[in-house]
Short mmCIF file of N, CA and C in Angstrom, two decimals:
data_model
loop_
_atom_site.label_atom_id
_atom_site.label_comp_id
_atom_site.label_asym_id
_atom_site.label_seq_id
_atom_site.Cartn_x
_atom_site.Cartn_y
_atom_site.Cartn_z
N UNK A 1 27.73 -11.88 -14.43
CA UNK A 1 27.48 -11.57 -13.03
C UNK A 1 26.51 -10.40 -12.96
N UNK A 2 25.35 -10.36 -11.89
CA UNK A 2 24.54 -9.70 -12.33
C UNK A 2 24.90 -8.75 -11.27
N UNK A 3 24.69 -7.40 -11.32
CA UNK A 3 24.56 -6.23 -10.47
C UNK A 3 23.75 -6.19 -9.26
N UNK A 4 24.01 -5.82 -8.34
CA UNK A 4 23.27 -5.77 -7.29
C UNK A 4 22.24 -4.46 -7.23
N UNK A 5 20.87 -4.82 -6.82
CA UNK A 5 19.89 -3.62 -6.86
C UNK A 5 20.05 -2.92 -5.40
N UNK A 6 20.11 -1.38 -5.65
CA UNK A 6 20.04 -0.83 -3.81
C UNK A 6 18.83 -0.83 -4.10
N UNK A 7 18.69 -1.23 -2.48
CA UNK A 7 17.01 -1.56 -1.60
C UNK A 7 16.39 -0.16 -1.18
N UNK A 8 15.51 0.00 -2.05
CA UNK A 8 14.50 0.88 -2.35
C UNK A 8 13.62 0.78 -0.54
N UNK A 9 13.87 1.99 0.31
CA UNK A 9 12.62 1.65 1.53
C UNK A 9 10.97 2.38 1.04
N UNK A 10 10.01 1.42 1.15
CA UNK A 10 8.85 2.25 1.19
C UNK A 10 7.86 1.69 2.39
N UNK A 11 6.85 2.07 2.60
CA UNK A 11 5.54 2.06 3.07
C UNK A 11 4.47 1.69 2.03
N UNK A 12 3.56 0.86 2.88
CA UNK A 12 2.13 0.58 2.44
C UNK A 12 0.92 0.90 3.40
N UNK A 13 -0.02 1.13 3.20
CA UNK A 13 -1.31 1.29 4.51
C UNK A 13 -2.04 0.55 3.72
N UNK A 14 -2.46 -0.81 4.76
CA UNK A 14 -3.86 -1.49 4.75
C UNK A 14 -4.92 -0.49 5.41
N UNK A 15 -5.94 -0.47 4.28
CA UNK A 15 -7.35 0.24 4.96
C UNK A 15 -8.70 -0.26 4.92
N UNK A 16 -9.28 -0.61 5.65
CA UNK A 16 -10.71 -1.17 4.88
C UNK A 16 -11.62 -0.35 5.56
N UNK A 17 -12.57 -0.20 4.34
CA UNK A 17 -13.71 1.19 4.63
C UNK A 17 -14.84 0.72 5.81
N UNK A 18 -14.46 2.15 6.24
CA UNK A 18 -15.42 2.06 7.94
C UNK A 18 -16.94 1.42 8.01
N UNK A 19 -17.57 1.40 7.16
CA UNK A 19 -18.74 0.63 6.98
C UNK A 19 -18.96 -0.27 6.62
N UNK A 20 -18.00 -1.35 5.99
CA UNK A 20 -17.73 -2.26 5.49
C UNK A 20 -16.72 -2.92 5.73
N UNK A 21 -15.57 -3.91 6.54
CA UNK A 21 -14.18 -4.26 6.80
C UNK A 21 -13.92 -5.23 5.83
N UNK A 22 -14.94 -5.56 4.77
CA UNK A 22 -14.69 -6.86 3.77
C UNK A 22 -14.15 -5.97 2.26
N UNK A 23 -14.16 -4.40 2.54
CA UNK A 23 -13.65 -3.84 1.54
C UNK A 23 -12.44 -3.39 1.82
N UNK A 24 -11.20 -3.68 0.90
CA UNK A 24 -10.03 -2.64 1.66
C UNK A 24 -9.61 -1.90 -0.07
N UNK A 25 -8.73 -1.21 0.52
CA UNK A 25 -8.69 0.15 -0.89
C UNK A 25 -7.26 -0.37 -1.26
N UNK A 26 -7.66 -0.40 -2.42
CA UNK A 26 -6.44 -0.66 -3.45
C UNK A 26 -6.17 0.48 -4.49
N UNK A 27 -5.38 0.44 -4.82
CA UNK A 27 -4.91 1.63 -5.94
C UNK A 27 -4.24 1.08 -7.48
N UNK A 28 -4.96 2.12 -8.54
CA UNK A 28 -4.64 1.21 -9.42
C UNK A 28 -3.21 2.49 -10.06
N UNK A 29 -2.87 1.46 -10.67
CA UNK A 29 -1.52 2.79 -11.11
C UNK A 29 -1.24 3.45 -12.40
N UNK A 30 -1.87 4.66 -12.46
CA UNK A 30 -2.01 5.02 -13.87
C UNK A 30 -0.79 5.21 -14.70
N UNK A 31 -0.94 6.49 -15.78
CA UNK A 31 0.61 6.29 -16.30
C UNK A 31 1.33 7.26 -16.38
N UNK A 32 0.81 8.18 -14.86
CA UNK A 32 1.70 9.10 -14.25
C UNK A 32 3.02 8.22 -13.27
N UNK A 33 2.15 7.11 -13.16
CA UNK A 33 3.05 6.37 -11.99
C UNK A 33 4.12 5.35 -12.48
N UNK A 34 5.33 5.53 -11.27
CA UNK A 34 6.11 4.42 -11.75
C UNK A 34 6.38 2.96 -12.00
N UNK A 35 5.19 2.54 -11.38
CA UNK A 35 4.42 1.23 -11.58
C UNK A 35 4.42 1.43 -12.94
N UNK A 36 3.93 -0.13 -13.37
CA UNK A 36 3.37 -0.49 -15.16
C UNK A 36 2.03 -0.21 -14.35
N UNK A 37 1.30 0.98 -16.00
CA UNK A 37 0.25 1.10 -15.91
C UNK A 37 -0.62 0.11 -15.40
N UNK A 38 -1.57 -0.20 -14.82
CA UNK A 38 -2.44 -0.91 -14.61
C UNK A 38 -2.94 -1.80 -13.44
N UNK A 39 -1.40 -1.31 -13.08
CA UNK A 39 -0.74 -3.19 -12.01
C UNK A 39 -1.81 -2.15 -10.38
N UNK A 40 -1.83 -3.25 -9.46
CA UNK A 40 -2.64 -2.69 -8.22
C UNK A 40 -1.66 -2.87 -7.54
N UNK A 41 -2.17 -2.06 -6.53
CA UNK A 41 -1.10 -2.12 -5.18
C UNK A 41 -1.72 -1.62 -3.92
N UNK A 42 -1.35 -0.94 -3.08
CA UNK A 42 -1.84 0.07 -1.63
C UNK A 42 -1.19 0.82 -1.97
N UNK A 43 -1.93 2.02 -0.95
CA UNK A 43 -1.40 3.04 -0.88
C UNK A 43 -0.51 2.71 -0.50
N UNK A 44 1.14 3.57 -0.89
CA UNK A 44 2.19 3.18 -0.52
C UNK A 44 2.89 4.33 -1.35
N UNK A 45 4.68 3.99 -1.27
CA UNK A 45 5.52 5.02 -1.54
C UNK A 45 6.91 5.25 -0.75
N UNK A 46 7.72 5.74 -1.78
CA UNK A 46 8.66 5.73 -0.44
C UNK A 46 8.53 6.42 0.63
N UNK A 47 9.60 6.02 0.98
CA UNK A 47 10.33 7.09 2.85
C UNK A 47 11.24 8.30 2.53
N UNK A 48 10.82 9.61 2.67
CA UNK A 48 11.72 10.78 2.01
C UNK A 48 12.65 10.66 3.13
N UNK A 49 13.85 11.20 2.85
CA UNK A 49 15.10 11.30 3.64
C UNK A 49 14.86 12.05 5.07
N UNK A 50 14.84 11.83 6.01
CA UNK A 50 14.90 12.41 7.64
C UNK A 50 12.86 11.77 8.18
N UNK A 51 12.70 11.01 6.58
CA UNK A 51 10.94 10.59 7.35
C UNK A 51 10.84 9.47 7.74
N UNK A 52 10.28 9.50 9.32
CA UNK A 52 9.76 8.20 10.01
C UNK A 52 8.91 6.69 8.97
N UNK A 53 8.86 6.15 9.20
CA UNK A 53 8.07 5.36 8.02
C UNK A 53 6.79 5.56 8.55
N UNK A 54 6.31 5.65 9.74
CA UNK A 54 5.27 5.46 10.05
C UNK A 54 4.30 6.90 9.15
N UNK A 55 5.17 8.06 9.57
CA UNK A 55 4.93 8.99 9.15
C UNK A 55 4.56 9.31 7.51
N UNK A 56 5.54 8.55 6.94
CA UNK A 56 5.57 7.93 5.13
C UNK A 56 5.04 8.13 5.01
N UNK A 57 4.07 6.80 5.63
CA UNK A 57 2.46 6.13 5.44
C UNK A 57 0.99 6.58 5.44
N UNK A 58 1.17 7.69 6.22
CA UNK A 58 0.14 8.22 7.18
C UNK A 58 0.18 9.52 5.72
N UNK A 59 1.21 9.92 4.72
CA UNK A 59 1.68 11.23 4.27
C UNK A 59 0.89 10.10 2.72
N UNK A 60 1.45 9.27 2.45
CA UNK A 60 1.32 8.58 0.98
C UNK A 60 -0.04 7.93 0.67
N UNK A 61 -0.67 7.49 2.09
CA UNK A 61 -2.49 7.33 2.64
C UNK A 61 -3.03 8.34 2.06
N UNK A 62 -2.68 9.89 2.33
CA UNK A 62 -3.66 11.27 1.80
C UNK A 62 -3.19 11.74 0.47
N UNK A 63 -1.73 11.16 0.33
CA UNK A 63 -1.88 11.74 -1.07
C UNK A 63 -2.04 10.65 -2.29
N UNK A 64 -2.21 9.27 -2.49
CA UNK A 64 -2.84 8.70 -3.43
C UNK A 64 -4.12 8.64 -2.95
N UNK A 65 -4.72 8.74 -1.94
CA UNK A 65 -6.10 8.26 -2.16
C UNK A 65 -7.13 9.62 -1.03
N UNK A 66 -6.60 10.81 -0.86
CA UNK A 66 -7.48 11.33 -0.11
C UNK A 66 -7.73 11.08 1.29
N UNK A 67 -8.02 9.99 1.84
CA UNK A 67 -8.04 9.61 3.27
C UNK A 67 -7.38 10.21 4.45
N UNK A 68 -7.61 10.56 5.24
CA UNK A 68 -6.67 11.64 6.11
C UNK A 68 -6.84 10.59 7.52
N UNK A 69 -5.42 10.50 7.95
CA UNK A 69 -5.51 9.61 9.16
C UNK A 69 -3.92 10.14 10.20
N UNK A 70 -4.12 9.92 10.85
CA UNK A 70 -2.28 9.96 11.88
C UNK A 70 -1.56 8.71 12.12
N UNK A 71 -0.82 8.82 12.87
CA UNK A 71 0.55 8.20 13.20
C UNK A 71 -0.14 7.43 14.82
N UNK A 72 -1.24 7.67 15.04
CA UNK A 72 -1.57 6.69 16.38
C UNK A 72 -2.66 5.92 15.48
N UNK A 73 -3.24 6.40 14.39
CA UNK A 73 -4.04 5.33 13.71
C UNK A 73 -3.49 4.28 12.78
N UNK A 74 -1.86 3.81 12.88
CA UNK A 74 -1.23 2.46 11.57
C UNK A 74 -0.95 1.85 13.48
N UNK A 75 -0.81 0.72 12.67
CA UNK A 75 -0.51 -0.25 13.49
C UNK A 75 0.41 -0.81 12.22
N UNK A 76 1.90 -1.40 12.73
CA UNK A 76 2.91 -1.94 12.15
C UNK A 76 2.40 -3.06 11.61
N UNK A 77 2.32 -4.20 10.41
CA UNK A 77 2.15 -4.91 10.63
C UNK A 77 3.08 -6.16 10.08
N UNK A 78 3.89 -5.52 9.04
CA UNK A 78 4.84 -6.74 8.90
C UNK A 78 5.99 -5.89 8.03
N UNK A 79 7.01 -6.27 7.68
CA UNK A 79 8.25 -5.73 6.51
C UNK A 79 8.25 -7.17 5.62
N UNK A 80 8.03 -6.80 3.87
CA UNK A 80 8.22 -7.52 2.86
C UNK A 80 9.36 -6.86 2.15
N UNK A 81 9.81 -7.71 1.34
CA UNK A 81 10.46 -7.68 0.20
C UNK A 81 10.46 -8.04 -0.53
N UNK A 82 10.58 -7.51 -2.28
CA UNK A 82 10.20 -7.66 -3.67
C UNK A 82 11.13 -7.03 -4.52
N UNK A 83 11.51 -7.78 -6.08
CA UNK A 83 12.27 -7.20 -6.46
C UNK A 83 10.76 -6.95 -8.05
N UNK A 84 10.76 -5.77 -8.43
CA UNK A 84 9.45 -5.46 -9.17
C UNK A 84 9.48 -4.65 -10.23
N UNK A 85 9.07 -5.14 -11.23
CA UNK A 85 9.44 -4.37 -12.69
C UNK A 85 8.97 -3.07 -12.70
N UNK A 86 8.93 -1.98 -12.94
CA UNK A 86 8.80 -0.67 -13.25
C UNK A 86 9.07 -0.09 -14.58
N UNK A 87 8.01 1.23 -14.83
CA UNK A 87 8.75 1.24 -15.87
C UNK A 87 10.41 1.68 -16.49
N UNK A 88 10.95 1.67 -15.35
CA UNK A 88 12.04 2.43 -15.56
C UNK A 88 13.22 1.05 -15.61
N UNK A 89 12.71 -0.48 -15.25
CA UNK A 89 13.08 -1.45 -14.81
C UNK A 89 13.00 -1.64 -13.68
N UNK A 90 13.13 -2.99 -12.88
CA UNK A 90 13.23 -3.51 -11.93
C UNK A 90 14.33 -3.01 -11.06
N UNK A 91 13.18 -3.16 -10.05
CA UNK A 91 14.02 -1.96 -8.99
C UNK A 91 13.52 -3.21 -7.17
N UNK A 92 14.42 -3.03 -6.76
CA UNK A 92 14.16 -3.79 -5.08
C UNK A 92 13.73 -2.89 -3.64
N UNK A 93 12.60 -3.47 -3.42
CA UNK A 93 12.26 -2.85 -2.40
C UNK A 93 11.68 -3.79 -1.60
N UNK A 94 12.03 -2.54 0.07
CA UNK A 94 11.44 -3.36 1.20
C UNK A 94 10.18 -2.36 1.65
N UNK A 95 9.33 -3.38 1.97
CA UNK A 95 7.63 -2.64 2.04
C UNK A 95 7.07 -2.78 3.57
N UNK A 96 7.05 -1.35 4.43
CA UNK A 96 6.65 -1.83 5.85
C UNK A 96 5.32 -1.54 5.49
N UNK A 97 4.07 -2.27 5.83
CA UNK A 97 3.12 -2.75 6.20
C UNK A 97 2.49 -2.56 7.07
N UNK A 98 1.43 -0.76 7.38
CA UNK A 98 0.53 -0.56 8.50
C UNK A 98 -0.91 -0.84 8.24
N UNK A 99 -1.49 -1.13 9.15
CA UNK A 99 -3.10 -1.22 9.14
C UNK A 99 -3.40 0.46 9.57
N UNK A 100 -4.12 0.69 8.90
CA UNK A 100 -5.15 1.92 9.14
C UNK A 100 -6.06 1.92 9.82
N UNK A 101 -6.14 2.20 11.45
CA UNK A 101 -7.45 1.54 12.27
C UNK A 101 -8.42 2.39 12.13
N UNK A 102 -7.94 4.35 11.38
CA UNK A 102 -8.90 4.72 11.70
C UNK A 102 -8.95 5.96 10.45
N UNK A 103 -9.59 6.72 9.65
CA UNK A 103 -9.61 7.77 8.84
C UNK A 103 -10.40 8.55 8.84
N UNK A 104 -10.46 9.39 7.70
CA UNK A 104 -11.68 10.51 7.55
C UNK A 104 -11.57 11.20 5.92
N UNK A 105 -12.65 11.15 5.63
CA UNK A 105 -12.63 11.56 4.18
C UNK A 105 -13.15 10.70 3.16
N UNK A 106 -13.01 10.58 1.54
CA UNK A 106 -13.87 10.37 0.66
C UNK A 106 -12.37 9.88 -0.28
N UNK A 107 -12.29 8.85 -0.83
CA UNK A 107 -11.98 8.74 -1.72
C UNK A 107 -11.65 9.50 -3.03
N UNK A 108 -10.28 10.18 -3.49
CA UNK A 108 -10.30 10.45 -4.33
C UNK A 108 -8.49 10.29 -5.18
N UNK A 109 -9.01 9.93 -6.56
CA UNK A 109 -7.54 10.11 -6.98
C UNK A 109 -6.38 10.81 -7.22
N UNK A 110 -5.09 10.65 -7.33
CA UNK A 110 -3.82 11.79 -7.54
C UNK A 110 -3.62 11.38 -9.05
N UNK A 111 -2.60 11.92 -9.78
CA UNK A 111 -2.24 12.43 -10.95
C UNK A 111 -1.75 10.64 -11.47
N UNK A 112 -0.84 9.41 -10.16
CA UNK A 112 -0.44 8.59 -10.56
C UNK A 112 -1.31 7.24 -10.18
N UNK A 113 -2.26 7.41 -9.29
CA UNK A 113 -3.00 6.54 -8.81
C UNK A 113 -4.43 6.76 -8.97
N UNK A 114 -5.39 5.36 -9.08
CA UNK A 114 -6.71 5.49 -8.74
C UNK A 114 -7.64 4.91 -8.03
N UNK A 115 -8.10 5.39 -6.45
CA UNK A 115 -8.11 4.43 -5.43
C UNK A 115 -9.62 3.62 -5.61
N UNK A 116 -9.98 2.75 -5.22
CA UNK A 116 -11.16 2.26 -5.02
C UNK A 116 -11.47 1.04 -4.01
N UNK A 117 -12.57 1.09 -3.57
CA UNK A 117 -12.74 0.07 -2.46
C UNK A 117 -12.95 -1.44 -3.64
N UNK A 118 -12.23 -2.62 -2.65
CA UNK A 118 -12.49 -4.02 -3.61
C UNK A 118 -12.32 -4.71 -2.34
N UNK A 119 -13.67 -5.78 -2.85
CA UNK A 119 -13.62 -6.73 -2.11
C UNK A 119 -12.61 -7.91 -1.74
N UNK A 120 -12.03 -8.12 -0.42
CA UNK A 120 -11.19 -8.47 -0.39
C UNK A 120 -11.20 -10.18 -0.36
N UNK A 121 -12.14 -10.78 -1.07
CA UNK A 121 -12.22 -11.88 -1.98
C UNK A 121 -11.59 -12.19 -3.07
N UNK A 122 -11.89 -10.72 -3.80
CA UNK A 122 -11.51 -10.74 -4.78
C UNK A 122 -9.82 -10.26 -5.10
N UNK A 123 -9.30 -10.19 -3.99
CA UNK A 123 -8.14 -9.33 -4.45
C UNK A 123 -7.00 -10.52 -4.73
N UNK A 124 -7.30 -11.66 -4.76
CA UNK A 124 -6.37 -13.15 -5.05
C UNK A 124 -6.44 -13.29 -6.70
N UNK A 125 -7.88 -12.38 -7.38
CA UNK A 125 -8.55 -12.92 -8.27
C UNK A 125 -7.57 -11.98 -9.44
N UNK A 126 -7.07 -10.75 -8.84
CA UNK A 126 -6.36 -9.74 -9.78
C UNK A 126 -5.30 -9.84 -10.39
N UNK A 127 -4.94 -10.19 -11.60
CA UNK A 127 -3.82 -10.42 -11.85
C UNK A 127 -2.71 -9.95 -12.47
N UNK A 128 -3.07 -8.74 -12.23
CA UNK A 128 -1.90 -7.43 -11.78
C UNK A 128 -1.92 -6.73 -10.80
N UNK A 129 -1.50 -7.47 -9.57
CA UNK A 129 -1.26 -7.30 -8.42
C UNK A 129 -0.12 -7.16 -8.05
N UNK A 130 0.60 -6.34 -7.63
CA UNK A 130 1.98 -6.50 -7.19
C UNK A 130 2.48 -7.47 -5.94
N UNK A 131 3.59 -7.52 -5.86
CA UNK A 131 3.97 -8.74 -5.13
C UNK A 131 4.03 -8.39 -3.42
N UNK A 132 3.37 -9.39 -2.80
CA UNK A 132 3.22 -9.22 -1.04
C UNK A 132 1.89 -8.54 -0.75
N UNK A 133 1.02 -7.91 -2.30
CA UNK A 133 -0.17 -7.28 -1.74
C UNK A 133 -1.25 -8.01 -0.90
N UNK A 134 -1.41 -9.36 -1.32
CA UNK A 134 -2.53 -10.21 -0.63
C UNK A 134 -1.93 -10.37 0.99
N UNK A 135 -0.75 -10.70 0.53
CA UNK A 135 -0.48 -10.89 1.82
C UNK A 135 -0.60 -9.73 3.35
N UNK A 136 0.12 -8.98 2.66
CA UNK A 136 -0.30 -8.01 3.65
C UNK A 136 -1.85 -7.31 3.88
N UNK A 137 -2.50 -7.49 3.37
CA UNK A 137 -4.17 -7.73 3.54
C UNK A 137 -4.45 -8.42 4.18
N UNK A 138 -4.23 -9.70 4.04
CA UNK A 138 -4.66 -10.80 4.95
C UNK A 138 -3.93 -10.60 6.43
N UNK A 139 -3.03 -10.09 6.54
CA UNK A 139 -2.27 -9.71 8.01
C UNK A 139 -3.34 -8.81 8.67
N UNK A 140 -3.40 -7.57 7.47
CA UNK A 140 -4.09 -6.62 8.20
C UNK A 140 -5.62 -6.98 8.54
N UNK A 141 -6.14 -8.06 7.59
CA UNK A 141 -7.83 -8.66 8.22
C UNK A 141 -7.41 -9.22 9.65
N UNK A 142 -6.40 -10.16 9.79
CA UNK A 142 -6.30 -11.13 10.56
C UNK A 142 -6.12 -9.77 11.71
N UNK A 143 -5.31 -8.93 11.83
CA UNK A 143 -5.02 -7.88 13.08
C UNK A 143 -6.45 -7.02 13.46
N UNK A 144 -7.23 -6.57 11.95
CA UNK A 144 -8.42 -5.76 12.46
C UNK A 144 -8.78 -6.57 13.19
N UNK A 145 -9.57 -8.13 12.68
CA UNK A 145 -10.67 -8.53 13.56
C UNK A 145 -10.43 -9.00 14.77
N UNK A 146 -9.24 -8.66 15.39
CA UNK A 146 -8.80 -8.68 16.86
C UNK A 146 -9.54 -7.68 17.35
N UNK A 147 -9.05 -6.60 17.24
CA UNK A 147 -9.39 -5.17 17.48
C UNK A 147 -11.00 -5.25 18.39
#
């Protein structure tokens, strides 16, 4: 009988760079991070204890990748769930999902991540991708080009 995993809450921010909406920023996960080296993801991270998620998001946006944005610039866009190897083992989490309508700043990396703009063609093509990433990309294209 297998053990039950407690459900890990985090945040993700879809972003795609202001001059370009066919690029959105992915992060790769070095081997400060608790990801397996290598694997991609979004900015993301958990929810510290008494923090809004929205707030998370807007906090885990500036610190893997530099980008500085607020809490009137995510737009909600969906809740996933994944159960996802780490290195510490597989661990379960639920992933809320904002679009980033709006930022400021330059790209740069933290100690566990390394951000970069990729075309979001190509992001089906990666195959260390973590799980729900395309998807929630494609939500967040499908919501920008409303906008």
């Amino acid at each position: 009988m297998s053990e039950e995993l407690a459900i890990i809450p985090t945040v993700a921010v879809v972003v795609f760079k202001n001059d370009n909406p066919e690029l959105v920023c992915l992060v790769e996960h070095l081997p400060g991070a608790h990801h397996v080296t290598g694997t991609f993801g979004l900015p993301a991270g958990r929810v510290q204890v008494g923090e809004k998620n929205i707030d998370a998001g807007v906090r885990e946006l500036q610190e893997e990748t530099g980008l500085t944005a607020s809490s009137t610039d995510m737009i909600f866009l969906s809740q996933y769930e994944a159960r996802i190897q780490q290195k510490e083992g597989v661990k379960h989490f639920t992933m809320d999902a904002y679009l980033c309508t709006h930022y400021v700043g330059d790209l740069r990396g933290s100690g566990e991540t390394s951000p970069q703009w990729t075309n979001i063609h190509d992001v089906g093509s990666l195959g260390n991708l973590l799980p729900n990433i395309e998807k929630a990309i494609n939500r967040g294209y499908s919501v920008a080009l409303k906008k």
